[in-house]
XYZ file of C-alpha atoms in Angstrom:
314
model
C -109.788 -38.334 -21.454
C -110.728 -36.051 -18.623
C -109.430 -32.454 -18.819
C -107.260 -31.162 -16.089
C -105.265 -28.092 -15.292
C -101.636 -28.567 -15.625
C -99.527 -28.508 -12.535
C -97.240 -25.311 -12.254
C -93.616 -25.331 -10.874
C -91.415 -22.380 -10.051
C -87.559 -22.483 -10.491
C -84.963 -19.861 -10.220
C -81.670 -18.836 -11.798
C -78.643 -18.237 -9.490
C -78.888 -14.421 -8.868
C -82.665 -14.279 -8.429
C -83.300 -17.001 -6.026
C -84.004 -14.446 -3.304
C -86.999 -13.334 -5.477
C -88.210 -16.886 -6.399
C -88.345 -17.888 -2.755
C -90.359 -14.741 -1.845
C -92.516 -15.610 -4.686
C -92.976 -19.249 -3.771
C -93.861 -18.182 -0.214
C -96.638 -16.000 -1.462
C -97.874 -18.779 -3.639
C -97.488 -21.447 -0.951
C -95.435 -23.667 -2.938
C -91.910 -25.152 -2.717
C -89.282 -23.680 -5.004
C -88.414 -26.370 -7.863
C -84.978 -28.223 -7.485
C -82.556 -27.382 -10.182
C -78.787 -27.659 -10.414
C -76.276 -25.404 -12.278
C -73.028 -26.921 -12.766
C -69.979 -24.899 -13.747
C -66.928 -26.110 -15.720
C -63.485 -24.900 -15.124
C -63.609 -22.578 -18.167
C -66.666 -20.664 -17.118
C -69.269 -22.708 -19.140
C -72.115 -24.045 -17.117
C -74.992 -26.520 -17.477
C -78.727 -26.355 -16.293
C -80.306 -29.543 -15.041
C -83.824 -29.822 -13.621
C -83.619 -32.241 -10.722
C -87.424 -33.133 -10.734
C -89.713 -33.964 -13.533
C -91.393 -31.068 -15.431
C -93.311 -33.133 -17.980
C -96.651 -31.668 -18.783
C -95.989 -28.835 -16.295
C -96.483 -25.114 -16.496
C -92.822 -24.045 -15.754
C -92.293 -20.404 -14.380
C -88.454 -19.404 -14.422
C -87.695 -16.523 -12.276
C -84.725 -14.683 -13.572
C -83.573 -10.948 -13.986
C -81.218 -10.411 -16.719
C -79.044 -7.688 -15.088
C -75.245 -7.966 -15.805
C -73.429 -10.020 -15.981
C -74.224 -11.929 -19.031
C -74.401 -15.300 -17.173
C -77.865 -14.358 -15.880
C -79.260 -14.196 -19.330
C -77.522 -17.314 -20.671
C -78.807 -19.151 -17.413
C -82.427 -18.296 -18.386
C -81.695 -19.294 -22.000
C -80.497 -22.556 -20.840
C -83.351 -22.959 -18.214
C -85.905 -22.449 -21.021
C -84.204 -24.960 -23.373
C -83.911 -27.488 -20.648
C -87.572 -27.197 -19.753
C -88.731 -27.493 -23.309
C -86.538 -30.539 -23.856
C -87.986 -32.092 -20.697
C -91.467 -31.842 -22.043
C -92.739 -28.936 -20.069
C -96.267 -28.109 -21.205
C -95.578 -24.281 -21.191
C -92.444 -22.123 -20.259
C -92.985 -18.686 -18.722
C -89.977 -16.481 -18.112
C -90.451 -14.264 -14.925
C -88.188 -11.289 -15.536
C -88.550 -8.710 -12.866
C -85.874 -6.721 -14.670
C -85.335 -7.086 -18.324
C -81.820 -6.192 -19.206
C -80.338 -4.532 -22.434
C -83.774 -2.539 -22.550
C -81.964 0.686 -22.877
C -80.930 -0.361 -26.461
C -84.386 -0.338 -27.874
C -83.783 1.704 -31.096
C -81.048 2.828 -33.329
C -80.235 6.313 -32.023
C -77.139 6.621 -33.969
C -75.455 4.731 -36.962
C -74.080 1.240 -36.776
C -75.480 0.155 -33.295
C -77.429 -2.899 -32.455
C -81.008 -2.970 -30.985
C -80.032 -5.240 -28.058
C -83.596 -5.415 -26.590
C -85.015 -6.889 -29.794
C -82.082 -9.314 -29.960
C -82.782 -10.561 -26.440
C -86.423 -11.000 -27.227
C -85.633 -12.975 -30.330
C -82.949 -15.181 -28.163
C -85.737 -15.910 -25.548
C -88.256 -16.839 -28.314
C -85.667 -19.037 -30.163
C -84.922 -20.869 -26.784
C -88.656 -21.635 -26.602
C -90.327 -19.375 -24.190
C -94.125 -19.383 -24.370
C -94.819 -16.159 -22.247
C -92.805 -13.418 -20.618
C -93.834 -11.512 -17.312
C -91.825 -8.598 -16.557
C -91.982 -5.143 -14.887
C -91.526 -1.455 -15.920
C -89.714 -1.920 -19.158
C -87.385 1.050 -20.184
C -89.434 1.638 -23.281
C -93.085 0.286 -23.697
C -92.479 -0.568 -27.405
C -90.289 -3.432 -26.360
C -93.474 -5.372 -25.747
C -93.943 -5.408 -29.548
C -90.444 -7.137 -29.959
C -91.946 -10.360 -28.848
C -94.123 -12.665 -30.882
C -95.174 -14.488 -27.746
C -97.577 -12.934 -24.952
C -95.999 -10.506 -22.628
C -97.483 -9.439 -19.284
C -96.120 -5.953 -18.372
C -96.414 -5.277 -14.645
C -95.898 -1.751 -13.042
C -93.961 -0.926 -9.794
C -96.767 1.929 -9.413
C -98.845 -0.726 -7.604
C -96.482 -0.849 -4.776
C -94.962 2.711 -5.018
C -98.273 4.692 -4.967
C -99.418 3.030 -1.527
C -96.034 3.988 -0.238
C -96.235 7.585 -1.406
C -99.691 7.845 0.064
C -98.383 6.433 3.456
C -95.849 9.277 3.628
C -98.860 11.871 4.119
C -96.681 14.670 2.730
C -98.253 17.951 1.986
C -97.400 20.138 -1.020
C -96.304 17.258 -3.239
C -95.305 17.589 -6.766
C -94.262 14.603 -9.144
C -91.109 15.136 -11.247
C -89.154 13.410 -13.793
C -85.305 13.707 -14.007
C -85.587 13.640 -17.783
C -88.034 14.319 -20.551
C -87.912 10.772 -21.726
C -89.614 9.634 -18.413
C -92.420 12.282 -18.681
C -95.047 10.018 -19.665
C -94.225 7.614 -16.644
C -94.268 10.617 -14.303
C -97.433 12.052 -15.735
C -99.262 8.863 -15.038
C -98.439 9.277 -11.320
C -99.359 13.019 -11.253
C -102.653 12.240 -12.930
C -103.548 9.383 -10.422
C -102.505 11.385 -7.336
C -103.993 14.797 -8.805
C -100.767 16.353 -8.248
C -98.704 18.921 -10.569
C -95.805 17.753 -12.857
C -92.263 19.066 -13.036
C -89.858 18.187 -15.747
C -86.143 18.161 -15.849
C -84.324 18.647 -19.116
C -80.938 17.251 -19.339
C -78.297 17.153 -22.007
C -75.627 14.392 -21.900
C -71.948 14.795 -22.770
C -71.839 10.929 -23.289
C -73.442 7.848 -21.890
C -73.777 7.995 -18.104
C -72.527 11.592 -18.010
C -74.967 14.480 -17.609
C -73.547 17.917 -19.071
C -76.305 20.232 -17.798
C -79.685 20.187 -16.349
C -82.703 22.707 -16.050
C -85.956 22.626 -14.207
C -89.290 23.108 -15.907
C -92.028 24.039 -13.416
C -92.130 25.226 -9.787
C -90.811 23.425 -6.840
C -90.508 26.080 -4.398
C -91.720 24.853 -0.838
C -92.698 21.543 -2.273
C -92.033 17.931 -1.447
C -90.690 16.589 -4.808
C -91.179 12.970 -5.769
C -88.919 12.041 -8.503
C -90.094 9.119 -10.721
C -87.795 6.868 -13.008
C -87.595 3.338 -14.157
C -83.896 2.577 -13.245
C -80.928 4.188 -11.577
C -77.392 3.110 -12.988
C -74.652 5.477 -11.894
C -77.085 7.798 -10.063
C -75.657 10.749 -11.913
C -78.954 12.064 -13.280
C -81.157 11.410 -10.389
C -78.859 13.015 -7.854
C -78.145 16.030 -10.006
C -81.978 16.333 -10.463
C -82.349 16.081 -6.620
C -79.656 18.712 -6.056
C -81.160 21.126 -8.536
C -84.801 20.831 -6.997
C -83.189 21.705 -3.476
C -81.346 24.670 -5.134
C -84.763 25.829 -6.464
C -86.293 25.865 -3.097
C -87.852 22.396 -2.720
C -88.646 21.220 0.919
C -87.572 17.711 0.331
C -86.763 15.384 -2.689
C -87.520 11.642 -2.800
C -87.059 9.307 -5.810
C -89.102 6.251 -6.879
C -87.040 4.127 -9.177
C -88.187 0.435 -10.124
C -84.772 -1.047 -10.747
C -81.730 -0.516 -8.500
C -78.918 -1.103 -10.949
C -76.550 1.193 -8.725
C -73.227 0.790 -10.629
C -70.337 2.342 -8.703
C -70.212 5.151 -7.519
C -74.038 5.269 -7.328
C -74.410 4.508 -3.563
C -71.754 7.125 -2.683
C -73.609 9.761 -4.892
C -77.002 8.951 -3.355
C -75.571 9.365 0.276
C -73.878 12.622 -0.699
C -76.951 13.969 -2.463
C -79.761 16.130 -1.400
C -82.030 13.113 -1.610
C -84.131 12.457 1.579
C -84.858 8.936 0.484
C -84.501 6.651 -2.535
C -87.124 3.947 -2.965
C -86.482 0.936 -5.033
C -88.152 -2.527 -5.708
C -86.169 -5.656 -5.216
C -86.335 -6.547 -9.003
C -82.333 -6.574 -8.819
C -80.552 -7.534 -5.661
C -79.045 -4.428 -3.752
C -77.034 -5.095 -0.757
C -74.780 -2.091 -0.295
C -74.911 0.091 2.599
C -77.027 3.111 1.858
C -79.060 4.514 4.691
C -81.211 6.605 2.239
C -82.414 3.576 0.376
C -85.684 1.880 0.961
C -86.358 -1.407 -0.689
C -90.053 -2.679 -1.460
C -90.644 -6.188 -2.409
C -92.625 -6.918 -5.529
C -92.897 -10.598 -4.959
C -96.656 -10.481 -4.169
C -97.339 -8.596 -7.324
C -95.426 -11.393 -9.349
C -97.074 -14.216 -7.205
C -100.519 -12.754 -7.889
C -99.767 -12.551 -11.525
C -98.430 -16.113 -11.708
C -101.621 -17.348 -10.072
C -103.777 -15.274 -12.439
C -102.037 -16.579 -15.485
C -102.363 -20.123 -14.359
C -105.918 -19.934 -13.536
C -106.741 -18.039 -16.898
C -107.799 -14.819 -14.895
C -107.297 -11.384 -16.060
C -104.252 -9.363 -14.592
C -105.684 -5.901 -15.536
C -106.840 -5.253 -11.829
C -103.075 -5.500 -10.842
C -102.684 -2.054 -12.458
C -103.148 1.088 -10.402
C -101.614 3.243 -13.245
C -99.534 2.430 -16.462
């Protein structure tokens, strides 16, 4: 029998449809037809409305809150496997529950590992995601995981600003590796912020390690939730003599009162990707699409090509 390359199809969950539509536009294909029917008690059913037998199926769904997004993805994977899809690939621009990647205190769950196990149990064959909160999460999976980096869209944007006297900074020591990668690639100095938390989402105090006087500061982080840390860091940089402060953040979680904090802060600009839909009114926020990054990766995976050329920095 003659060998052939399996057809690939792209489907989307409810809240990531905007991303799937952009990806399909970049790929030049139609978004697959799928129906999600809700019952009165909140339960829902996933149904593919076209055949996926023998196909390579790409399911676009970020797993940001609420939990329905994760449950939709699990049901989509299960439905595709039961419909005889050849392979099922989860395209997760934002991988939720990633902040719970270790036991940092007694008697807590490692939610990132649990989510990885759930995806594997549902039948996923590969995962494509971007800027995980912690690199070790890649090791939680027993299937291939392609870890993309928002630096491939952020670095051209930074360069387009043509700012002089730039420094790269991180709002906390945990993000030092990520910020250092930007600093090395752009050949810029690195500044660190050291913070102490009173509790989750509450920063007690913060200090700057490095010189920001008369500098244009670029803060680098993987996500912004309540924006307490990033805005406190920006205000502190300006208090220490910075010319301006901008922030690059891959995932715009932006839980209230984050938008108000950003608007009220010393930040000149907050730059996000569209991995999570963000629709609130924030004149300081700039959204950069990563649809082409994911579309190119899907094309390369489908055609058995290397994706390493996608990486500017890691």
